Amino acid sequence: MTTRRPYHHGDLRAALLTHARRALEEKGPGGLSLRELARELGVSPGAPSRHFASKNALLDALALEGFEDLRALLAAAQHEAGASLADRLTALSYAYLDFAAASPALLDLMYSVKYDPTASPELAAASQQLPAFAARLIEDGQHRGEVREGPADEIGLPVMAAIHGYVALTVAGGIPADIVERGLKDTVAFALRGCAP
Amino acid sequence: MTTRRPYHHGDLRAALLTHARRALEEKGPGGLSLRELARELGVSPGAPSRHFASKNALLDALALEGFEDLRALLAAAQHEAGASLADRLTALSYAYLDFAAASPALLDLMYSVKYDPTASPELAAASQQLPAFAARLIEDGQHRGEVREGPADEIGLPVMAAIHGYVALTVAGGIPADIVERGLKDTVAFALRGCAP
DNA sequence: ACCTGAACACCGTTCAAGT
DNA sequence: ACCTGAACACCGTTCAAGT
């Protein structure tokens, strides 16, 4: 009457993603091991390959998940916030920094150079979502008279670059820990100044 | 009368760094292999460990080299350029983008999350050089009356964040290739606007 | 001081075979 | 359809021994 592991895991794919995300944050993409994941899930070393063709494919899937989470987070911040551009940009920035603080390795992975030419086109598309998001933000600001005239993408791109750049620098240790929040506020204020009519 | 490899390589450390840098750009940090480097240099598998305690230590040394190269490049751009803030910021931005285009994987490595707690303090210091650089740029601009009053680091940090962020997005494929230069110009113009008195 | 060469404990990936 | 289990060709790292 031994309770044996069922032959089928149930949802190995989802379990792999969950465990991989934790491993990524703890040990980085280099330290993440498919065999170790398989061991944790009580499954044979070759089992993951049925769901992800390679370690790189698993990392790509993680990055894609990250982009989806980030998009949801940024969208939520937009709706919660007050209607003014300042409020919305502030909410967006904090949401972005929170995401980065919670999942630094994932953010790093999302915006890292891809060496695998097999990388999915969905991932490439997802990594270009930030500029589009910024353009919509700016358009709204223009309708409200808070942003100067001009192409929305031309104004939005630098805004997003500033926020992304600041968060990226923070995650990489380029900003001393004690001035992180101060710097974010400065960056948002600077961006608002650049948008002003 | 066989010409044998000399027992000592001569300058294995430097040779490892050179070959590692090429391998990094071709295959990424995960694809870089110490054993393969040793093979290329006609040296035994254990030889690299005399010069770099681990693969991570070699990557850290590469990143440090990258920061030195970047600093030299940015400094040179400052001196070559005309004296106006617009010229200097433009020159700096192009120099930064050129560096990123020539060594995308290296830039990625320089600003990637470090998982090794053994990471050198020099590397940590080097990754914080950008804000200091920006502050000096802004101070000069203030003396010339091209930049509004205020703490130079408070103004300089967002400027550097915008340029770094734009370059980082470009390297990661977040900016469509055909609008890369246009976007850089927009970002510089936006930054100048944020600095204006 | 610097490197060899063998050993150790791992990897990712593949694939016939099992359920 | 999904997984096993063994095999293959690699890794990084360590360390006695050689020069």
Coordinates of N, CA, C and O in Angstrom, one line a residue, chain A residues 2-161:
Chain A
T2 N 1.8 1.3 -0.9 CA 2.7 2.5 -1.0 C 2.0 3.5 -1.9 O 1.5 3.2 -2.9
T3 N 2.0 4.8 -1.4 CA 1.4 5.9 -2.2 C 2.5 6.3 -3.1 O 3.4 7.0 -2.8
R4 N 2.4 5.9 -4.4 CA 3.4 6.3 -5.4 C 3.0 7.6 -6.1 O 1.8 7.9 -6.2
R5 N 4.0 8.3 -6.6 CA 3.8 9.4 -7.4 C 3.0 9.0 -8.6 O 3.3 8.0 -9.2
P6 N 2.0 9.8 -9.0 CA 1.3 9.4 -10.2 C 2.2 9.5 -11.4 O 3.2 10.3 -11.4
Y7 N 1.9 8.8 -12.4 CA 2.8 8.8 -13.6 C 2.8 10.1 -14.3 O 3.8 10.7 -14.6
H8 N 1.6 10.7 -14.4 CA 1.6 12.1 -14.9 C 1.6 13.1 -13.7 O 1.0 12.9 -12.7
H9 N 2.3 14.1 -13.9 CA 2.5 15.1 -12.9 C 1.2 15.9 -12.6 O 0.9 16.2 -11.5
G10 N 0.5 16.1 -13.7 CA -0.8 16.9 -13.6 C -0.6 18.2 -14.4 O -1.3 18.3 -15.4
D11 N 0.2 19.0 -13.9 CA 0.5 20.2 -14.7 C 1.9 20.6 -14.5 O 2.3 21.6 -13.9
L12 N 2.7 19.8 -15.2 CA 4.2 20.0 -15.0 C 4.6 21.3 -15.6 O 5.5 22.0 -15.0
R13 N 4.0 21.7 -16.7 CA 4.4 23.0 -17.3 C 4.3 24.2 -16.4 O 5.2 24.9 -16.2
A14 N 3.1 24.3 -15.8 CA 2.9 25.4 -14.9 C 3.8 25.3 -13.6 O 4.4 26.3 -13.2
A15 N 4.0 24.1 -13.2 CA 4.9 23.9 -12.0 C 6.3 24.2 -12.3 O 7.0 24.8 -11.5
L16 N 6.8 23.9 -13.5 CA 8.1 24.3 -13.9 C 8.3 25.8 -13.9 O 9.3 26.3 -13.4
L17 N 7.3 26.5 -14.5 CA 7.4 28.0 -14.6 C 7.4 28.6 -13.2 O 8.3 29.5 -12.9
T18 N 6.6 28.1 -12.3 CA 6.6 28.6 -10.9 C 7.9 28.4 -10.2 O 8.5 29.4 -9.7
H19 N 8.4 27.2 -10.3 CA 9.7 26.9 -9.6 C 10.9 27.6 -10.3 O 11.8 28.0 -9.6
A20 N 10.8 27.7 -11.6 CA 11.8 28.4 -12.4 C 11.9 29.9 -12.0 O 13.0 30.4 -11.9
R21 N 10.8 30.5 -11.8 CA 10.8 31.9 -11.4 C 11.5 32.1 -10.1 O 12.2 33.1 -9.9
R22 N 11.2 31.3 -9.1 CA 11.9 31.4 -7.8 C 13.4 31.1 -8.0 O 14.2 31.9 -7.5
A23 N 13.7 30.1 -8.7 CA 15.1 29.8 -8.9 C 15.9 30.9 -9.6 O 17.0 31.2 -9.3
L24 N 15.2 31.5 -10.6 CA 15.8 32.6 -11.3 C 16.2 33.8 -10.4 O 17.3 34.3 -10.4
E25 N 15.3 34.1 -9.5 CA 15.5 35.2 -8.5 C 16.6 34.9 -7.5 O 17.4 35.7 -7.1
E26 N 16.7 33.6 -7.2 CA 17.6 33.2 -6.2 C 19.0 33.0 -6.7 O 20.0 33.3 -6.1
K27 N 19.1 32.5 -8.0 CA 20.4 32.1 -8.5 C 20.8 32.6 -9.8 O 21.9 32.4 -10.4
G28 N 19.8 33.4 -10.4 CA 20.1 33.9 -11.7 C 19.9 32.9 -12.8 O 19.8 31.7 -12.6
P29 N 19.9 33.4 -14.1 CA 19.7 32.5 -15.2 C 20.8 31.4 -15.4 O 20.5 30.3 -15.8
G30 N 22.0 31.7 -15.0 CA 23.1 30.8 -15.1 C 22.9 29.7 -14.0 O 23.2 28.5 -14.3
G31 N 22.4 30.0 -12.9 CA 22.3 29.1 -11.8 C 21.1 28.2 -11.9 O 21.0 27.2 -11.2
L32 N 20.1 28.7 -12.7 CA 18.9 27.9 -12.8 C 19.2 26.6 -13.6 O 19.9 26.6 -14.6
S33 N 18.8 25.5 -13.0 CA 19.0 24.2 -13.6 C 17.8 23.3 -13.8 O 17.0 23.1 -12.9
L34 N 17.6 22.9 -15.1 CA 16.5 22.1 -15.4 C 16.4 20.8 -14.6 O 15.4 20.4 -14.2
R35 N 17.6 20.2 -14.4 CA 17.6 18.9 -13.7 C 17.2 19.2 -12.2 O 16.5 18.3 -11.7
E36 N 17.7 20.3 -11.7 CA 17.3 20.6 -10.3 C 15.8 20.8 -10.2 O 15.2 20.3 -9.2
L37 N 15.2 21.5 -11.1 CA 13.8 21.7 -11.2 C 13.1 20.4 -11.2 O 12.1 20.2 -10.5
A38 N 13.5 19.5 -12.1 CA 12.9 18.2 -12.2 C 13.0 17.4 -10.9 O 12.0 16.8 -10.5
R39 N 14.1 17.5 -10.3 CA 14.3 16.8 -9.0 C 13.3 17.4 -7.9 O 12.6 16.6 -7.2
E40 N 13.2 18.7 -7.9 CA 12.2 19.4 -6.9 C 10.8 18.9 -7.2 O 10.0 18.7 -6.2
L41 N 10.5 18.6 -8.4 CA 9.1 18.3 -8.8 C 8.9 16.8 -8.8 O 7.9 16.3 -9.2
G42 N 10.0 16.0 -8.5 CA 9.9 14.6 -8.4 C 9.6 13.9 -9.8 O 8.8 13.0 -10.0
V43 N 10.4 14.4 -10.8 CA 10.1 14.0 -12.1 C 11.5 13.7 -12.8 O 12.5 14.2 -12.3
S44 N 11.5 12.9 -13.8 CA 12.8 12.5 -14.4 C 13.5 13.7 -15.1 O 12.8 14.6 -15.5
P45 N 14.8 13.6 -15.3 CA 15.6 14.7 -15.9 C 15.1 15.1 -17.3 O 15.3 16.2 -17.7
G46 N 14.6 14.1 -18.0 CA 14.2 14.5 -19.4 C 12.8 15.0 -19.5 O 12.4 15.5 -20.5
A47 N 12.0 15.0 -18.4 CA 10.6 15.4 -18.4 C 10.4 16.8 -18.9 O 9.5 17.1 -19.7
P48 N 11.2 17.8 -18.4 CA 10.9 19.2 -18.8 C 11.0 19.4 -20.3 O 10.3 20.3 -20.8
S49 N 11.7 18.6 -21.0 CA 11.9 18.8 -22.4 C 10.6 18.6 -23.2 O 10.5 19.1 -24.3
R50 N 9.6 17.9 -22.6 CA 8.3 17.8 -23.3 C 7.6 19.1 -23.3 O 6.7 19.3 -24.1
H51 N 7.9 20.0 -22.3 CA 7.1 21.3 -22.2 C 7.9 22.5 -22.7 O 7.4 23.5 -23.1
F52 N 9.3 22.4 -22.5 CA 10.1 23.4 -23.0 C 11.3 22.8 -23.8 O 12.0 22.0 -23.2
A53 N 11.4 23.1 -25.0 CA 12.4 22.5 -25.9 C 13.8 22.6 -25.4 O 14.7 21.8 -25.8
S54 N 14.1 23.7 -24.7 CA 15.4 23.9 -24.2 C 15.3 24.8 -22.9 O 14.3 25.4 -22.7
K55 N 16.4 25.0 -22.3 CA 16.5 25.9 -21.1 C 16.2 27.3 -21.6 O 15.5 28.1 -20.9
N56 N 16.7 27.7 -22.7 CA 16.5 29.0 -23.3 C 15.0 29.2 -23.5 O 14.5 30.3 -23.3
A57 N 14.3 28.2 -24.0 CA 12.8 28.3 -24.2 C 12.1 28.5 -22.9 O 11.1 29.3 -22.9
L58 N 12.6 27.9 -21.9 CA 12.0 28.1 -20.5 C 12.2 29.6 -20.1 O 11.3 30.2 -19.6
L59 N 13.4 30.1 -20.3 CA 13.7 31.4 -19.9 C 12.9 32.4 -20.7 O 12.4 33.4 -20.2
D60 N 12.7 32.1 -22.0 CA 11.8 33.0 -22.8 C 10.4 33.0 -22.3 O 9.8 34.1 -22.3
A61 N 9.9 31.8 -21.9 CA 8.6 31.8 -21.4 C 8.4 32.6 -20.1 O 7.4 33.2 -19.9
L62 N 9.5 32.5 -19.3 CA 9.5 33.3 -18.0 C 9.4 34.8 -18.4 O 8.7 35.6 -17.7
A63 N 10.3 35.2 -19.3 CA 10.3 36.6 -19.7 C 9.0 37.1 -20.2 O 8.5 38.2 -19.9
L64 N 8.3 36.2 -21.0 CA 7.0 36.6 -21.5 C 6.0 36.7 -20.4 O 5.2 37.7 -20.4
E65 N 6.0 35.8 -19.5 CA 5.2 36.0 -18.3 C 5.4 37.3 -17.6 O 4.5 38.0 -17.1
G66 N 6.7 37.6 -17.5 CA 7.1 38.9 -16.8 C 6.5 40.1 -17.5 O 6.0 41.0 -16.9
F67 N 6.5 40.1 -18.9 CA 5.9 41.2 -19.6 C 4.4 41.3 -19.4 O 3.9 42.4 -19.3
E68 N 3.8 40.1 -19.3 CA 2.3 40.1 -19.0 C 2.0 40.7 -17.6 O 1.1 41.5 -17.5
D69 N 2.8 40.3 -16.7 CA 2.6 40.8 -15.3 C 2.8 42.3 -15.3 O 2.1 43.0 -14.6
L70 N 3.9 42.7 -15.9 CA 4.2 44.1 -15.9 C 3.1 45.0 -16.6 O 2.7 46.0 -16.0
R71 N 2.6 44.5 -17.7 CA 1.6 45.2 -18.4 C 0.3 45.3 -17.5 O -0.2 46.4 -17.4
A72 N 0.0 44.2 -16.8 CA -1.2 44.3 -15.9 C -1.0 45.3 -14.8 O -1.9 46.0 -14.4
L73 N 0.3 45.3 -14.3 CA 0.6 46.2 -13.1 C 0.5 47.6 -13.6 O 0.0 48.5 -12.8
L74 N 1.1 47.9 -14.7 CA 1.1 49.3 -15.2 C -0.3 49.8 -15.5 O -0.7 50.9 -15.2
A75 N -1.1 48.9 -16.1 CA -2.5 49.2 -16.5 C -3.3 49.5 -15.2 O -4.1 50.5 -15.2
A76 N -3.1 48.7 -14.2 CA -3.8 48.9 -12.9 C -3.4 50.2 -12.3 O -4.3 50.9 -11.8
A77 N -2.1 50.5 -12.3 CA -1.7 51.8 -11.7 C -2.3 53.0 -12.4 O -2.7 54.0 -11.8
Q78 N -2.6 52.9 -13.7 CA -3.2 53.9 -14.5 C -4.7 54.2 -14.1 O -5.1 55.3 -14.1
H79 N -5.3 53.1 -13.7 CA -6.7 53.2 -13.4 C -7.0 53.6 -12.0 O -7.9 54.4 -11.7
E80 N -6.1 53.2 -11.1 CA -6.2 53.6 -9.7 C -5.9 55.0 -9.5 O -6.5 55.7 -8.7
A81 N -5.0 55.5 -10.2 CA -4.4 56.9 -10.0 C -5.4 58.0 -10.3 O -6.4 57.7 -11.0
G82 N -5.2 59.1 -9.8 CA -6.0 60.3 -10.1 C -5.8 60.6 -11.6 O -4.9 60.0 -12.2
A83 N -6.6 61.4 -12.1 CA -6.6 61.6 -13.6 C -5.5 62.5 -14.1 O -5.2 62.4 -15.3
S84 N -4.8 63.3 -13.2 CA -3.8 64.2 -13.7 C -2.6 63.4 -14.2 O -2.3 62.3 -13.7
L85 N -1.8 63.9 -15.1 CA -0.7 63.3 -15.7 C 0.4 63.0 -14.6 O 1.0 62.0 -14.5
A86 N 0.5 64.0 -13.7 CA 1.5 63.9 -12.6 C 1.1 62.6 -11.7 O 2.0 61.8 -11.4
D87 N -0.1 62.5 -11.4 CA -0.5 61.4 -10.6 C -0.3 60.1 -11.3 O 0.1 59.1 -10.7
R88 N -0.7 60.1 -12.6 CA -0.6 58.8 -13.3 C 0.9 58.4 -13.5 O 1.2 57.2 -13.5
L89 N 1.7 59.4 -13.8 CA 3.1 59.1 -14.0 C 3.8 58.6 -12.7 O 4.6 57.7 -12.8
T90 N 3.4 59.2 -11.7 CA 3.9 58.8 -10.3 C 3.5 57.4 -10.0 O 4.3 56.6 -9.6
A91 N 2.2 57.1 -10.2 CA 1.7 55.8 -9.9 C 2.4 54.7 -10.8 O 2.8 53.7 -10.3
L92 N 2.5 55.1 -12.1 CA 3.2 54.1 -13.0 C 4.7 53.9 -12.6 O 5.1 52.7 -12.6
S93 N 5.4 54.9 -12.2 CA 6.8 54.8 -11.8 C 6.9 53.9 -10.5 O 7.8 53.0 -10.5
Y94 N 6.1 54.2 -9.5 CA 6.1 53.4 -8.3 C 5.8 51.9 -8.6 O 6.4 51.0 -8.1
A95 N 4.8 51.7 -9.5 CA 4.4 50.3 -9.9 C 5.6 49.6 -10.5 O 5.9 48.5 -10.3
Y96 N 6.3 50.4 -11.4 CA 7.4 49.8 -12.1 C 8.6 49.5 -11.2 O 9.2 48.4 -11.2
L97 N 8.8 50.4 -10.3 CA 9.9 50.1 -9.3 C 9.6 49.0 -8.3 O 10.4 48.2 -8.0
D98 N 8.3 48.9 -8.0 CA 7.9 47.8 -7.1 C 8.1 46.4 -7.8 O 8.5 45.5 -7.2
F99 N 7.7 46.4 -9.1 CA 7.9 45.2 -9.9 C 9.4 44.8 -9.9 O 9.7 43.7 -9.7
A100 N 10.2 45.8 -10.1 CA 11.7 45.6 -10.2 C 12.2 45.1 -8.9 O 13.1 44.3 -8.8
A101 N 11.7 45.7 -7.8 CA 12.2 45.3 -6.5 C 11.8 43.9 -6.1 O 12.5 43.1 -5.5
A102 N 10.6 43.5 -6.6 CA 10.1 42.2 -6.3 C 10.7 41.1 -7.2 O 10.9 40.0 -6.8
S103 N 11.0 41.5 -8.4 CA 11.5 40.5 -9.4 C 12.7 41.1 -10.2 O 12.6 41.2 -11.4
P104 N 13.8 41.4 -9.5 CA 14.9 42.1 -10.2 C 15.5 41.2 -11.3 O 15.7 41.7 -12.4
A105 N 15.6 39.9 -11.0 CA 16.2 39.0 -12.0 C 15.3 38.9 -13.2 O 15.8 38.8 -14.4
L106 N 14.0 38.9 -13.0 CA 13.1 38.7 -14.1 C 13.1 39.9 -15.0 O 13.1 39.8 -16.2
L107 N 13.1 41.1 -14.4 CA 13.2 42.3 -15.2 C 14.5 42.4 -16.0 O 14.5 42.7 -17.2
D108 N 15.6 41.9 -15.4 CA 16.9 41.8 -16.1 C 16.7 40.9 -17.3 O 17.2 41.2 -18.4
L109 N 16.1 39.8 -17.1 CA 16.0 38.8 -18.1 C 15.1 39.3 -19.3 O 15.4 39.2 -20.4
M110 N 14.0 40.1 -18.9 CA 13.1 40.6 -19.9 C 13.8 41.5 -20.9 O 13.6 41.5 -22.1
Y111 N 14.7 42.4 -20.3 CA 15.4 43.3 -21.1 C 16.9 43.0 -21.4 O 17.7 43.9 -21.5
S112 N 17.1 41.7 -21.4 CA 18.5 41.3 -21.7 C 18.7 41.0 -23.2 O 17.7 40.7 -23.9
V113 N 19.9 41.0 -23.7 CA 20.2 40.7 -25.1 C 19.9 39.2 -25.3 O 20.2 38.4 -24.4
K114 N 19.2 38.9 -26.4 CA 18.9 37.5 -26.7 C 19.9 36.9 -27.6 O 20.2 37.5 -28.7
Y115 N 20.5 35.8 -27.3 CA 21.5 35.2 -28.1 C 21.0 34.1 -29.0 O 21.6 33.6 -29.9
D116 N 19.8 33.7 -28.6 CA 19.1 32.6 -29.3 C 18.3 33.1 -30.4 O 17.3 33.8 -30.2
P117 N 18.7 32.8 -31.7 CA 17.9 33.3 -32.8 C 16.5 32.6 -32.9 O 15.6 33.1 -33.7
T118 N 16.3 31.6 -32.1 CA 15.0 30.9 -32.0 C 14.0 31.6 -31.2 O 12.8 31.2 -31.1
A119 N 14.4 32.8 -30.6 CA 13.5 33.5 -29.7 C 12.1 33.8 -30.4 O 12.1 34.1 -31.6
S120 N 11.1 33.7 -29.6 CA 9.7 33.8 -30.1 C 9.4 35.2 -30.6 O 9.9 36.2 -29.9
P121 N 8.7 35.4 -31.6 CA 8.2 36.7 -32.0 C 7.3 37.4 -31.0 O 7.3 38.6 -30.9
E122 N 6.6 36.6 -30.2 CA 5.7 37.2 -29.2 C 6.6 37.9 -28.2 O 6.2 39.0 -27.7
L123 N 7.7 37.4 -27.9 CA 8.6 38.0 -26.9 C 9.2 39.3 -27.4 O 9.3 40.3 -26.7
A124 N 9.5 39.3 -28.7 CA 10.0 40.5 -29.3 C 9.0 41.6 -29.3 O 9.3 42.8 -29.0
A125 N 7.7 41.2 -29.6 CA 6.6 42.2 -29.6 C 6.4 42.7 -28.1 O 6.2 43.9 -27.9
A126 N 6.5 41.8 -27.2 CA 6.2 42.2 -25.8 C 7.3 43.2 -25.3 O 6.9 44.1 -24.5
S127 N 8.5 43.1 -25.8 CA 9.6 43.9 -25.3 C 9.4 45.3 -25.9 O 10.1 46.3 -25.5
Q128 N 8.5 45.5 -26.8 CA 8.3 46.8 -27.4 C 7.0 47.5 -26.9 O 6.6 48.5 -27.5
Q129 N 6.4 46.9 -25.9 CA 5.2 47.5 -25.4 C 5.3 48.8 -24.6 O 4.3 49.6 -24.6
L130 N 6.5 49.0 -24.1 CA 6.6 50.2 -23.2 C 6.4 51.5 -24.0 O 5.7 52.4 -23.6
P131 N 7.1 51.7 -25.2 CA 6.9 52.9 -26.0 C 5.4 53.1 -26.3 O 4.9 54.3 -26.2
A132 N 4.7 52.1 -26.7 CA 3.3 52.2 -27.0 C 2.5 52.7 -25.8 O 1.6 53.6 -25.9
F133 N 2.8 52.1 -24.7 CA 2.1 52.5 -23.4 C 2.3 54.0 -23.1 O 1.4 54.7 -22.8
A134 N 3.6 54.4 -23.3 CA 3.9 55.8 -23.0 C 3.2 56.8 -24.0 O 2.7 57.8 -23.6
A135 N 3.1 56.4 -25.2 CA 2.4 57.2 -26.2 C 0.9 57.5 -25.8 O 0.4 58.6 -25.9
R136 N 0.3 56.4 -25.3 CA -1.1 56.6 -24.9 C -1.3 57.6 -23.7 O -2.2 58.4 -23.7
L137 N -0.3 57.4 -22.8 CA -0.3 58.3 -21.6 C -0.2 59.7 -22.1 O -0.8 60.6 -21.5
I138 N 0.7 60.0 -23.0 CA 1.0 61.3 -23.5 C -0.2 61.9 -24.2 O -0.6 63.1 -24.1
E139 N -0.8 61.1 -25.1 CA -2.0 61.5 -25.8 C -3.1 62.0 -24.8 O -3.7 63.1 -25.1
D140 N -3.4 61.2 -23.8 CA -4.3 61.6 -22.8 C -4.0 63.0 -22.2 O -4.8 63.9 -22.0
G141 N -2.7 63.1 -21.9 CA -2.2 64.3 -21.3 C -2.4 65.5 -22.2 O -2.7 66.6 -21.8
Q142 N -2.2 65.3 -23.5 CA -2.4 66.3 -24.5 C -3.9 66.8 -24.6 O -4.2 68.0 -24.6
H143 N -4.8 65.8 -24.5 CA -6.2 66.1 -24.5 C -6.6 66.9 -23.3 O -7.6 67.7 -23.3
R144 N -5.9 66.7 -22.2 CA -6.2 67.4 -21.0 C -5.5 68.8 -20.9 O -5.6 69.5 -19.9
G145 N -4.6 69.0 -21.9 CA -3.9 70.3 -21.9 C -2.7 70.3 -21.0 O -2.1 71.4 -20.7
E146 N -2.3 69.1 -20.5 CA -1.1 69.1 -19.6 C 0.2 68.8 -20.3 O 1.3 68.9 -19.7
V147 N 0.1 68.4 -21.6 CA 1.3 68.1 -22.4 C 1.3 69.0 -23.6 O 0.3 69.2 -24.3
R148 N 2.5 69.5 -24.0 CA 2.6 70.3 -25.1 C 2.3 69.5 -26.4 O 2.2 68.3 -26.4
E149 N 2.0 70.3 -27.5 CA 1.7 69.6 -28.8 C 2.9 68.9 -29.3 O 4.0 69.1 -28.9
G150 N 2.7 68.0 -30.2 CA 3.7 67.2 -30.8 C 3.4 65.7 -30.9 O 2.4 65.3 -30.3
P151 N 4.1 65.0 -31.7 CA 3.8 63.5 -31.8 C 3.9 62.8 -30.5 O 4.9 63.0 -29.7
A152 N 2.9 62.1 -30.1 CA 2.8 61.5 -28.8 C 4.0 60.5 -28.5 O 4.5 60.4 -27.4
D153 N 4.4 59.8 -29.6 CA 5.5 58.8 -29.4 C 6.8 59.5 -29.2 O 7.7 59.1 -28.5
E154 N 6.9 60.7 -29.9 CA 8.2 61.4 -29.8 C 8.4 62.0 -28.3 O 9.5 62.1 -27.9
I155 N 7.3 62.3 -27.7 CA 7.3 62.8 -26.3 C 7.3 61.6 -25.3 O 8.0 61.6 -24.3
G156 N 6.5 60.6 -25.6 CA 6.4 59.5 -24.7 C 7.6 58.6 -24.6 O 7.9 58.1 -23.5
L157 N 8.3 58.4 -25.6 CA 9.5 57.5 -25.6 C 10.6 58.0 -24.6 O 11.0 57.2 -23.8
P158 N 10.9 59.3 -24.6 CA 11.9 59.7 -23.6 C 11.4 59.6 -22.2 O 12.2 59.3 -21.3
V159 N 10.1 59.8 -22.0 CA 9.5 59.7 -20.7 C 9.7 58.2 -20.2 O 10.2 58.0 -19.0
M160 N 9.4 57.3 -21.0 CA 9.5 55.9 -20.6 C 11.0 55.5 -20.5 O 11.3 54.7 -19.6
A161 N 11.8 56.1 -21.4 CA 13.2 55.8 -21.3 C 13.8 56.2 -19.9 O 14.6 55.5 -19.3

